[in-house]
Amino acid sequence: DVKVTQSSRYLVKRTGEKVFLECVQDMDHENMFWYRQDPGLGLRLIYFSYDVKMKEKGDIPEGYSVSREKKERFSLILESASTNQTSMYLCASSFVPFQPQHFGDGTRLSIL
Amino acid sequence: EDKVVQSPLSLVVHEGDTVTLNCSYEVTNFRSLLWYKQEKKAPTFLFMLTSSGIEKKSGRLSSILDKKELFSILNITATQTGDSAVYLCAANFGNEKLTFGTGTRLTIIP
């Protein structure tokens, strides 16, 4: 069965900290995605990756970076966390771009 | 700009009712439309639609796409409390990305 695992369900950090969110998939998928989900705004794409060491900006990349050193792992980095980055973060993966994406359970991140 | 709009934003019905959720899109290079169900955790995939007029069905859920009028509907018959969730619609516009609507929050009252 498809499995996307996010390292933390809940995370509390302070303004200015560097924050790492980790995502691992066990399906040998080429494509991985990071979204944030906010009330009234739906899911918005931050970054995605279609291959190891490859990354593309999504719709709201500002304040974020990503790393994909291995196929199964995609990390989201908040370089200097700010309160407006408090949100639910969802990781997803898919085998090919236009096939259904499989989601992790999400990380609810609070920046104080 | 690629855009997906869902309606209604929220819906409250009684158990046993039938509901219809709507998803419309503005397209530049449409490829597919997907429906997801999100309870407290990960969105789970329901349907992917690529062709007009072909109904996809899974138990009490069904969905259809109209590429001429640029919309899709998700029907749930004989609703149960376990159907309470946020239903997400997303479209692929011929690239690697999905564009999501804001979702419809469905609440089923026993």
JSON list of C-alpha atoms in Angstrom, two decimals:
[
{"chain": "A", "resi": 1, "resn": "ASP", "atom": "CA", "xyz": [0.00, 0.00, 0.00]},
{"chain": "A", "resi": 2, "resn": "VAL", "atom": "CA", "xyz": [1.13, 3.52, -0.78]},
{"chain": "A", "resi": 3, "resn": "LYS", "atom": "CA", "xyz": [2.81, 5.29, 2.13]},
{"chain": "A", "resi": 4, "resn": "VAL", "atom": "CA", "xyz": [3.90, 8.90, 2.50]},
{"chain": "A", "resi": 5, "resn": "THR", "atom": "CA", "xyz": [5.32, 9.64, 5.93]},
{"chain": "A", "resi": 6, "resn": "GLN", "atom": "CA", "xyz": [5.88, 13.08, 7.38]},
{"chain": "A", "resi": 7, "resn": "SER", "atom": "CA", "xyz": [8.27, 13.25, 10.29]},
{"chain": "A", "resi": 8, "resn": "SER", "atom": "CA", "xyz": [6.09, 15.24, 12.71]},
{"chain": "A", "resi": 9, "resn": "ARG", "atom": "CA", "xyz": [2.36, 15.67, 13.20]},
{"chain": "A", "resi": 10, "resn": "TYR", "atom": "CA", "xyz": [2.73, 18.78, 15.31]},
{"chain": "A", "resi": 11, "resn": "LEU", "atom": "CA", "xyz": [5.66, 21.18, 15.58]},
{"chain": "A", "resi": 12, "resn": "VAL", "atom": "CA", "xyz": [6.12, 24.42, 17.51]},
{"chain": "A", "resi": 13, "resn": "LYS", "atom": "CA", "xyz": [9.03, 26.72, 16.65]},
{"chain": "A", "resi": 14, "resn": "ARG", "atom": "CA", "xyz": [10.06, 30.29, 17.33]},
{"chain": "A", "resi": 15, "resn": "THR", "atom": "CA", "xyz": [10.36, 33.21, 14.95]},
{"chain": "A", "resi": 16, "resn": "GLY", "atom": "CA", "xyz": [13.73, 33.27, 13.22]},
{"chain": "A", "resi": 17, "resn": "GLU", "atom": "CA", "xyz": [14.47, 29.58, 13.69]},
{"chain": "A", "resi": 18, "resn": "LYS", "atom": "CA", "xyz": [15.48, 27.38, 10.78]},
{"chain": "A", "resi": 19, "resn": "VAL", "atom": "CA", "xyz": [12.85, 24.66, 10.45]},
{"chain": "A", "resi": 20, "resn": "PHE", "atom": "CA", "xyz": [13.09, 21.33, 8.62]},
{"chain": "A", "resi": 21, "resn": "LEU", "atom": "CA", "xyz": [10.06, 19.30, 7.60]},
{"chain": "A", "resi": 22, "resn": "GLU", "atom": "CA", "xyz": [10.81, 15.82, 6.33]},
{"chain": "A", "resi": 23, "resn": "CYS", "atom": "CA", "xyz": [8.83, 13.60, 3.99]},
{"chain": "A", "resi": 24, "resn": "VAL", "atom": "CA", "xyz": [9.54, 10.03, 2.93]},
{"chain": "A", "resi": 25, "resn": "GLN", "atom": "CA", "xyz": [7.67, 7.90, 0.39]},
{"chain": "A", "resi": 26, "resn": "ASP", "atom": "CA", "xyz": [8.08, 4.17, -0.13]},
{"chain": "A", "resi": 27, "resn": "MET", "atom": "CA", "xyz": [6.58, 3.86, -3.61]},
{"chain": "A", "resi": 28, "resn": "ASP", "atom": "CA", "xyz": [9.60, 4.75, -5.76]},
{"chain": "A", "resi": 29, "resn": "HIS", "atom": "CA", "xyz": [7.71, 7.78, -7.06]},
{"chain": "A", "resi": 30, "resn": "GLU", "atom": "CA", "xyz": [9.52, 10.27, -9.26]},
{"chain": "A", "resi": 31, "resn": "ASN", "atom": "CA", "xyz": [7.53, 13.32, -8.25]},
{"chain": "A", "resi": 32, "resn": "MET", "atom": "CA", "xyz": [7.21, 14.85, -4.80]},
{"chain": "A", "resi": 33, "resn": "PHE", "atom": "CA", "xyz": [5.37, 17.97, -3.68]},
{"chain": "A", "resi": 34, "resn": "TRP", "atom": "CA", "xyz": [5.06, 20.29, -0.70]},
{"chain": "A", "resi": 35, "resn": "TYR", "atom": "CA", "xyz": [1.81, 22.18, -0.05]},
{"chain": "A", "resi": 36, "resn": "ARG", "atom": "CA", "xyz": [0.53, 24.37, 2.68]},
{"chain": "A", "resi": 37, "resn": "GLN", "atom": "CA", "xyz": [-3.16, 24.33, 3.60]},
{"chain": "A", "resi": 38, "resn": "ASP", "atom": "CA", "xyz": [-4.87, 27.35, 5.14]},
{"chain": "A", "resi": 39, "resn": "PRO", "atom": "CA", "xyz": [-8.56, 27.95, 5.86]},
{"chain": "A", "resi": 40, "resn": "GLY", "atom": "CA", "xyz": [-10.30, 29.59, 2.93]},
{"chain": "A", "resi": 41, "resn": "LEU", "atom": "CA", "xyz": [-7.24, 29.25, 0.69]},
{"chain": "A", "resi": 42, "resn": "GLY", "atom": "CA", "xyz": [-7.13, 25.53, 0.07]},
{"chain": "A", "resi": 43, "resn": "LEU", "atom": "CA", "xyz": [-3.92, 23.73, -0.81]},
{"chain": "A", "resi": 44, "resn": "ARG", "atom": "CA", "xyz": [-1.21, 25.88, -2.34]},
{"chain": "A", "resi": 45, "resn": "LEU", "atom": "CA", "xyz": [1.91, 24.44, -3.90]},
{"chain": "A", "resi": 46, "resn": "ILE", "atom": "CA", "xyz": [5.19, 25.59, -2.41]},
{"chain": "A", "resi": 47, "resn": "TYR", "atom": "CA", "xyz": [7.77, 23.49, -4.30]},
{"chain": "A", "resi": 48, "resn": "PHE", "atom": "CA", "xyz": [7.91, 20.25, -6.20]},
{"chain": "A", "resi": 49, "resn": "SER", "atom": "CA", "xyz": [10.58, 17.91, -7.44]},
{"chain": "A", "resi": 50, "resn": "TYR", "atom": "CA", "xyz": [10.44, 15.57, -10.44]},
{"chain": "A", "resi": 51, "resn": "ASP", "atom": "CA", "xyz": [13.79, 13.90, -9.87]},
{"chain": "A", "resi": 52, "resn": "VAL", "atom": "CA", "xyz": [16.64, 13.67, -7.40]},
{"chain": "A", "resi": 53, "resn": "LYS", "atom": "CA", "xyz": [18.38, 17.04, -6.98]},
{"chain": "A", "resi": 54, "resn": "MET", "atom": "CA", "xyz": [15.77, 18.69, -9.21]},
{"chain": "A", "resi": 55, "resn": "LYS", "atom": "CA", "xyz": [13.31, 21.24, -7.87]},
{"chain": "A", "resi": 56, "resn": "GLU", "atom": "CA", "xyz": [10.77, 23.64, -9.23]},
{"chain": "A", "resi": 57, "resn": "LYS", "atom": "CA", "xyz": [9.03, 26.57, -7.57]},
{"chain": "A", "resi": 58, "resn": "GLY", "atom": "CA", "xyz": [5.33, 26.30, -7.01]},
{"chain": "A", "resi": 59, "resn": "ASP", "atom": "CA", "xyz": [2.91, 29.13, -6.46]},
{"chain": "A", "resi": 60, "resn": "ILE", "atom": "CA", "xyz": [4.21, 30.39, -3.10]},
{"chain": "A", "resi": 61, "resn": "PRO", "atom": "CA", "xyz": [7.95, 29.58, -2.76]},
{"chain": "A", "resi": 62, "resn": "GLU", "atom": "CA", "xyz": [8.98, 32.74, -0.91]},
{"chain": "A", "resi": 63, "resn": "GLY", "atom": "CA", "xyz": [10.55, 32.02, 2.46]},
{"chain": "A", "resi": 64, "resn": "TYR", "atom": "CA", "xyz": [11.00, 28.32, 1.70]},
{"chain": "A", "resi": 65, "resn": "SER", "atom": "CA", "xyz": [13.61, 26.07, 0.14]},
{"chain": "A", "resi": 66, "resn": "VAL", "atom": "CA", "xyz": [13.71, 22.32, -0.50]},
{"chain": "A", "resi": 67, "resn": "SER", "atom": "CA", "xyz": [16.18, 19.50, -0.74]},
{"chain": "A", "resi": 68, "resn": "ARG", "atom": "CA", "xyz": [15.96, 16.18, -2.51]},
{"chain": "A", "resi": 69, "resn": "GLU", "atom": "CA", "xyz": [19.17, 14.20, -2.15]},
{"chain": "A", "resi": 70, "resn": "LYS", "atom": "CA", "xyz": [17.50, 10.79, -2.39]},
{"chain": "A", "resi": 71, "resn": "LYS", "atom": "CA", "xyz": [14.53, 9.70, -4.43]},
{"chain": "A", "resi": 72, "resn": "GLU", "atom": "CA", "xyz": [12.41, 8.74, -1.45]},
{"chain": "A", "resi": 73, "resn": "ARG", "atom": "CA", "xyz": [13.01, 11.85, 0.65]},
{"chain": "A", "resi": 74, "resn": "PHE", "atom": "CA", "xyz": [11.91, 15.45, 0.11]},
{"chain": "A", "resi": 75, "resn": "SER", "atom": "CA", "xyz": [12.63, 18.09, 2.73]},
{"chain": "A", "resi": 76, "resn": "LEU", "atom": "CA", "xyz": [11.05, 21.49, 3.15]},
{"chain": "A", "resi": 77, "resn": "ILE", "atom": "CA", "xyz": [13.15, 24.16, 4.84]},
{"chain": "A", "resi": 78, "resn": "LEU", "atom": "CA", "xyz": [11.97, 27.39, 6.39]},
{"chain": "A", "resi": 79, "resn": "GLU", "atom": "CA", "xyz": [15.14, 29.44, 6.36]},
{"chain": "A", "resi": 80, "resn": "SER", "atom": "CA", "xyz": [14.00, 31.92, 9.02]},
{"chain": "A", "resi": 81, "resn": "ALA", "atom": "CA", "xyz": [10.56, 31.05, 10.32]},
{"chain": "A", "resi": 82, "resn": "SER", "atom": "CA", "xyz": [7.95, 33.79, 10.58]},
{"chain": "A", "resi": 83, "resn": "THR", "atom": "CA", "xyz": [4.51, 33.81, 12.16]},
{"chain": "A", "resi": 84, "resn": "ASN", "atom": "CA", "xyz": [2.80, 33.93, 8.75]},
{"chain": "A", "resi": 85, "resn": "GLN", "atom": "CA", "xyz": [4.25, 30.49, 8.06]},
{"chain": "A", "resi": 86, "resn": "THR", "atom": "CA", "xyz": [2.04, 28.97, 10.74]},
{"chain": "A", "resi": 87, "resn": "SER", "atom": "CA", "xyz": [0.03, 26.44, 8.74]},
{"chain": "A", "resi": 88, "resn": "MET", "atom": "CA", "xyz": [-0.68, 22.81, 7.92]},
{"chain": "A", "resi": 89, "resn": "TYR", "atom": "CA", "xyz": [2.02, 21.43, 5.62]},
{"chain": "A", "resi": 90, "resn": "LEU", "atom": "CA", "xyz": [1.24, 18.47, 3.38]},
{"chain": "A", "resi": 91, "resn": "CYS", "atom": "CA", "xyz": [3.68, 16.37, 1.41]},
{"chain": "A", "resi": 92, "resn": "ALA", "atom": "CA", "xyz": [2.58, 14.32, -1.60]},
{"chain": "A", "resi": 93, "resn": "SER", "atom": "CA", "xyz": [4.09, 12.07, -4.23]},
{"chain": "A", "resi": 94, "resn": "SER", "atom": "CA", "xyz": [3.09, 10.64, -7.59]},
{"chain": "A", "resi": 95, "resn": "PHE", "atom": "CA", "xyz": [4.62, 8.22, -10.07]},
{"chain": "A", "resi": 96, "resn": "VAL", "atom": "CA", "xyz": [4.10, 10.48, -13.08]},
{"chain": "A", "resi": 97, "resn": "PRO", "atom": "CA", "xyz": [3.01, 14.13, -13.03]},
{"chain": "A", "resi": 98, "resn": "PHE", "atom": "CA", "xyz": [-0.60, 13.77, -14.08]},
{"chain": "A", "resi": 99, "resn": "GLN", "atom": "CA", "xyz": [-1.41, 10.72, -12.02]},
{"chain": "A", "resi": 100, "resn": "PRO", "atom": "CA", "xyz": [-3.11, 11.01, -8.59]},
{"chain": "A", "resi": 101, "resn": "GLN", "atom": "CA", "xyz": [-0.92, 12.29, -5.82]},
{"chain": "A", "resi": 102, "resn": "HIS", "atom": "CA", "xyz": [-0.70, 10.42, -2.53]},
{"chain": "A", "resi": 103, "resn": "PHE", "atom": "CA", "xyz": [-0.55, 12.55, 0.58]},
{"chain": "A", "resi": 104, "resn": "GLY", "atom": "CA", "xyz": [1.06, 12.29, 3.98]},
{"chain": "A", "resi": 105, "resn": "ASP", "atom": "CA", "xyz": [-0.90, 13.05, 7.15]},
{"chain": "A", "resi": 106, "resn": "GLY", "atom": "CA", "xyz": [0.44, 16.59, 7.37]},
{"chain": "A", "resi": 107, "resn": "THR", "atom": "CA", "xyz": [2.50, 18.58, 9.85]},
{"chain": "A", "resi": 108, "resn": "ARG", "atom": "CA", "xyz": [0.72, 21.30, 11.78]},
{"chain": "A", "resi": 109, "resn": "LEU", "atom": "CA", "xyz": [3.42, 23.92, 12.30]},
{"chain": "A", "resi": 110, "resn": "SER", "atom": "CA", "xyz": [3.05, 26.80, 14.73]},
{"chain": "A", "resi": 111, "resn": "ILE", "atom": "CA", "xyz": [5.55, 29.65, 14.70]},
{"chain": "A", "resi": 112, "resn": "LEU", "atom": "CA", "xyz": [5.50, 31.69, 17.91]},
{"chain": "B", "resi": 1, "resn": "GLU", "atom": "CA", "xyz": [-4.54, 31.99, -14.83]},
{"chain": "B", "resi": 2, "resn": "ASP", "atom": "CA", "xyz": [-5.52, 28.40, -14.05]},
{"chain": "B", "resi": 3, "resn": "LYS", "atom": "CA", "xyz": [-8.26, 28.37, -11.44]},
{"chain": "B", "resi": 4, "resn": "VAL", "atom": "CA", "xyz": [-10.50, 25.85, -9.68]},
{"chain": "B", "resi": 5, "resn": "VAL", "atom": "CA", "xyz": [-13.66, 26.95, -7.84]},
{"chain": "B", "resi": 6, "resn": "GLN", "atom": "CA", "xyz": [-15.72, 24.73, -5.58]},
{"chain": "B", "resi": 7, "resn": "SER", "atom": "CA", "xyz": [-19.23, 25.27, -4.32]},
{"chain": "B", "resi": 8, "resn": "PRO", "atom": "CA", "xyz": [-20.77, 25.35, -1.88]},
{"chain": "B", "resi": 9, "resn": "LEU", "atom": "CA", "xyz": [-18.07, 26.18, 0.66]},
{"chain": "B", "resi": 10, "resn": "SER", "atom": "CA", "xyz": [-19.93, 24.21, 3.29]},
{"chain": "B", "resi": 11, "resn": "LEU", "atom": "CA", "xyz": [-22.98, 22.01, 3.43]},
{"chain": "B", "resi": 12, "resn": "VAL", "atom": "CA", "xyz": [-24.92, 20.47, 6.31]},
{"chain": "B", "resi": 13, "resn": "VAL", "atom": "CA", "xyz": [-27.39, 17.66, 5.58]},
{"chain": "B", "resi": 14, "resn": "HIS", "atom": "CA", "xyz": [-29.11, 14.86, 7.42]},
{"chain": "B", "resi": 15, "resn": "GLU", "atom": "CA", "xyz": [-28.04, 11.27, 7.22]},
{"chain": "B", "resi": 16, "resn": "GLY", "atom": "CA", "xyz": [-29.66, 9.55, 4.25]},
{"chain": "B", "resi": 17, "resn": "ASP", "atom": "CA", "xyz": [-29.82, 12.68, 2.10]},
{"chain": "B", "resi": 18, "resn": "THR", "atom": "CA", "xyz": [-28.19, 12.93, -1.32]},
{"chain": "B", "resi": 19, "resn": "VAL", "atom": "CA", "xyz": [-25.65, 15.69, -1.91]},
{"chain": "B", "resi": 20, "resn": "THR", "atom": "CA", "xyz": [-24.07, 17.20, -5.00]},
{"chain": "B", "resi": 21, "resn": "LEU", "atom": "CA", "xyz": [-20.76, 19.02, -4.79]},
{"chain": "B", "resi": 22, "resn": "ASN", "atom": "CA", "xyz": [-19.62, 21.27, -7.60]},
{"chain": "B", "resi": 23, "resn": "CYS", "atom": "CA", "xyz": [-16.24, 22.06, -9.11]},
{"chain": "B", "resi": 24, "resn": "SER", "atom": "CA", "xyz": [-15.66, 24.44, -11.99]},
{"chain": "B", "resi": 25, "resn": "TYR", "atom": "CA", "xyz": [-12.38, 25.35, -13.62]},
{"chain": "B", "resi": 26, "resn": "GLU", "atom": "CA", "xyz": [-10.84, 27.88, -15.92]},
{"chain": "B", "resi": 27, "resn": "VAL", "atom": "CA", "xyz": [-8.52, 26.18, -18.28]},
{"chain": "B", "resi": 28, "resn": "THR", "atom": "CA", "xyz": [-5.52, 26.90, -20.39]},
{"chain": "B", "resi": 29, "resn": "ASN", "atom": "CA", "xyz": [-4.49, 23.33, -21.12]},
{"chain": "B", "resi": 30, "resn": "PHE", "atom": "CA", "xyz": [-6.75, 20.98, -19.17]},
{"chain": "B", "resi": 31, "resn": "ARG", "atom": "CA", "xyz": [-5.67, 17.38, -18.74]},
{"chain": "B", "resi": 32, "resn": "SER", "atom": "CA", "xyz": [-7.59, 15.87, -15.81]},
{"chain": "B", "resi": 33, "resn": "LEU", "atom": "CA", "xyz": [-9.75, 16.61, -12.78]},
{"chain": "B", "resi": 34, "resn": "LEU", "atom": "CA", "xyz": [-9.37, 14.83, -9.46]},
{"chain": "B", "resi": 35, "resn": "TRP", "atom": "CA", "xyz": [-11.50, 14.53, -6.34]},
{"chain": "B", "resi": 36, "resn": "TYR", "atom": "CA", "xyz": [-10.11, 13.90, -2.86]},
{"chain": "B", "resi": 37, "resn": "LYS", "atom": "CA", "xyz": [-11.71, 13.36, 0.54]},
{"chain": "B", "resi": 38, "resn": "GLN", "atom": "CA", "xyz": [-9.98, 14.85, 3.57]},
{"chain": "B", "resi": 39, "resn": "GLU", "atom": "CA", "xyz": [-10.98, 13.90, 7.08]},
{"chain": "B", "resi": 40, "resn": "LYS", "atom": "CA", "xyz": [-8.61, 14.79, 9.87]},
{"chain": "B", "resi": 41, "resn": "LYS", "atom": "CA", "xyz": [-5.43, 13.74, 8.12]},
{"chain": "B", "resi": 42, "resn": "ALA", "atom": "CA", "xyz": [-4.22, 13.06, 4.60]},
{"chain": "B", "resi": 43, "resn": "PRO", "atom": "CA", "xyz": [-6.46, 13.76, 1.60]},
{"chain": "B", "resi": 44, "resn": "THR", "atom": "CA", "xyz": [-7.40, 10.41, 0.08]},
{"chain": "B", "resi": 45, "resn": "PHE", "atom": "CA", "xyz": [-7.91, 10.00, -3.63]},
{"chain": "B", "resi": 46, "resn": "LEU", "atom": "CA", "xyz": [-11.45, 9.34, -4.87]},
{"chain": "B", "resi": 47, "resn": "PHE", "atom": "CA", "xyz": [-11.66, 9.80, -8.65]},
{"chain": "B", "resi": 48, "resn": "MET", "atom": "CA", "xyz": [-9.73, 11.05, -11.63]},
{"chain": "B", "resi": 49, "resn": "LEU", "atom": "CA", "xyz": [-11.73, 12.21, -14.65]},
{"chain": "B", "resi": 50, "resn": "THR", "atom": "CA", "xyz": [-10.32, 12.90, -18.08]},
{"chain": "B", "resi": 51, "resn": "SER", "atom": "CA", "xyz": [-13.23, 12.40, -20.47]},
{"chain": "B", "resi": 52, "resn": "SER", "atom": "CA", "xyz": [-16.59, 14.13, -20.64]},
{"chain": "B", "resi": 53, "resn": "GLY", "atom": "CA", "xyz": [-19.76, 12.24, -19.90]},
{"chain": "B", "resi": 54, "resn": "ILE", "atom": "CA", "xyz": [-18.22, 9.11, -18.43]},
{"chain": "B", "resi": 55, "resn": "GLU", "atom": "CA", "xyz": [-19.38, 8.57, -14.88]},
{"chain": "B", "resi": 56, "resn": "LYS", "atom": "CA", "xyz": [-16.95, 7.20, -12.36]},
{"chain": "B", "resi": 57, "resn": "LYS", "atom": "CA", "xyz": [-18.57, 5.29, -9.51]},
{"chain": "B", "resi": 58, "resn": "SER", "atom": "CA", "xyz": [-17.45, 3.84, -6.20]},
{"chain": "B", "resi": 59, "resn": "GLY", "atom": "CA", "xyz": [-20.20, 2.61, -3.92]},
{"chain": "B", "resi": 60, "resn": "ARG", "atom": "CA", "xyz": [-22.42, 5.56, -3.03]},
{"chain": "B", "resi": 61, "resn": "LEU", "atom": "CA", "xyz": [-20.06, 8.09, -4.61]},
{"chain": "B", "resi": 62, "resn": "SER", "atom": "CA", "xyz": [-20.06, 9.03, -8.26]},
{"chain": "B", "resi": 63, "resn": "SER", "atom": "CA", "xyz": [-18.57, 11.79, -10.35]},
{"chain": "B", "resi": 64, "resn": "ILE", "atom": "CA", "xyz": [-18.82, 13.12, -13.87]},
{"chain": "B", "resi": 65, "resn": "LEU", "atom": "CA", "xyz": [-16.97, 15.69, -15.95]},
{"chain": "B", "resi": 66, "resn": "ASP", "atom": "CA", "xyz": [-18.30, 18.15, -18.51]},
{"chain": "B", "resi": 67, "resn": "LYS", "atom": "CA", "xyz": [-15.37, 19.50, -20.54]},
{"chain": "B", "resi": 68, "resn": "LYS", "atom": "CA", "xyz": [-17.58, 21.73, -22.63]},
{"chain": "B", "resi": 69, "resn": "GLU", "atom": "CA", "xyz": [-19.02, 23.59, -19.66]},
{"chain": "B", "resi": 70, "resn": "LEU", "atom": "CA", "xyz": [-15.80, 23.18, -17.62]},
{"chain": "B", "resi": 71, "resn": "PHE", "atom": "CA", "xyz": [-17.19, 21.60, -14.49]},
{"chain": "B", "resi": 72, "resn": "SER", "atom": "CA", "xyz": [-17.46, 18.40, -12.53]},
{"chain": "B", "resi": 73, "resn": "ILE", "atom": "CA", "xyz": [-19.88, 17.17, -9.88]},
{"chain": "B", "resi": 74, "resn": "LEU", "atom": "CA", "xyz": [-19.43, 14.72, -7.07]},
{"chain": "B", "resi": 75, "resn": "ASN", "atom": "CA", "xyz": [-22.59, 12.96, -5.91]},
{"chain": "B", "resi": 76, "resn": "ILE", "atom": "CA", "xyz": [-23.01, 11.11, -2.65]},
{"chain": "B", "resi": 77, "resn": "THR", "atom": "CA", "xyz": [-26.22, 9.16, -2.17]},
{"chain": "B", "resi": 78, "resn": "ALA", "atom": "CA", "xyz": [-27.67, 7.86, 1.12]},
{"chain": "B", "resi": 79, "resn": "THR", "atom": "CA", "xyz": [-25.14, 9.87, 3.10]},
{"chain": "B", "resi": 80, "resn": "GLN", "atom": "CA", "xyz": [-23.67, 8.52, 6.33]},
{"chain": "B", "resi": 81, "resn": "THR", "atom": "CA", "xyz": [-21.90, 10.27, 9.19]},
{"chain": "B", "resi": 82, "resn": "GLY", "atom": "CA", "xyz": [-18.63, 8.82, 7.90]},
{"chain": "B", "resi": 83, "resn": "ASP", "atom": "CA", "xyz": [-19.03, 10.95, 4.78]},
{"chain": "B", "resi": 84, "resn": "SER", "atom": "CA", "xyz": [-18.41, 14.07, 6.86]},
{"chain": "B", "resi": 85, "resn": "ALA", "atom": "CA", "xyz": [-15.20, 15.56, 5.50]},
{"chain": "B", "resi": 86, "resn": "VAL", "atom": "CA", "xyz": [-13.73, 18.26, 3.33]},
{"chain": "B", "resi": 87, "resn": "TYR", "atom": "CA", "xyz": [-13.98, 17.33, -0.34]},
{"chain": "B", "resi": 88, "resn": "LEU", "atom": "CA", "xyz": [-11.23, 18.73, -2.52]},
{"chain": "B", "resi": 89, "resn": "CYS", "atom": "CA", "xyz": [-11.28, 19.17, -6.26]},
{"chain": "B", "resi": 90, "resn": "ALA", "atom": "CA", "xyz": [-8.06, 19.62, -8.22]},
{"chain": "B", "resi": 91, "resn": "ALA", "atom": "CA", "xyz": [-7.21, 20.02, -11.88]},
{"chain": "B", "resi": 92, "resn": "ASN", "atom": "CA", "xyz": [-4.10, 19.24, -13.85]},
{"chain": "B", "resi": 93, "resn": "PHE", "atom": "CA", "xyz": [-3.41, 21.73, -16.59]},
{"chain": "B", "resi": 94, "resn": "GLY", "atom": "CA", "xyz": [-0.93, 19.71, -18.60]},
{"chain": "B", "resi": 95, "resn": "ASN", "atom": "CA", "xyz": [2.10, 20.08, -16.34]},
{"chain": "B", "resi": 96, "resn": "GLU", "atom": "CA", "xyz": [3.45, 18.49, -13.18]},
{"chain": "B", "resi": 97, "resn": "LYS", "atom": "CA", "xyz": [1.19, 20.46, -10.86]},
{"chain": "B", "resi": 98, "resn": "LEU", "atom": "CA", "xyz": [-2.31, 20.16, -9.47]},
{"chain": "B", "resi": 99, "resn": "THR", "atom": "CA", "xyz": [-4.33, 23.31, -8.86]},
{"chain": "B", "resi": 100, "resn": "PHE", "atom": "CA", "xyz": [-6.72, 22.86, -5.94]},
{"chain": "B", "resi": 101, "resn": "GLY", "atom": "CA", "xyz": [-10.01, 24.48, -5.09]},
{"chain": "B", "resi": 102, "resn": "THR", "atom": "CA", "xyz": [-10.67, 25.65, -1.55]},
{"chain": "B", "resi": 103, "resn": "GLY", "atom": "CA", "xyz": [-12.79, 22.61, -0.75]},
{"chain": "B", "resi": 104, "resn": "THR", "atom": "CA", "xyz": [-16.35, 21.91, 0.36]},
{"chain": "B", "resi": 105, "resn": "ARG", "atom": "CA", "xyz": [-16.86, 21.06, 4.03]},
{"chain": "B", "resi": 106, "resn": "LEU", "atom": "CA", "xyz": [-19.64, 18.47, 4.26]},
{"chain": "B", "resi": 107, "resn": "THR", "atom": "CA", "xyz": [-21.28, 17.74, 7.61]},
{"chain": "B", "resi": 108, "resn": "ILE", "atom": "CA", "xyz": [-23.74, 14.86, 7.99]},
{"chain": "B", "resi": 109, "resn": "ILE", "atom": "CA", "xyz": [-26.11, 15.12, 10.96]},
{"chain": "B", "resi": 110, "resn": "PRO", "atom": "CA", "xyz": [-27.30, 11.78, 12.38]}
]
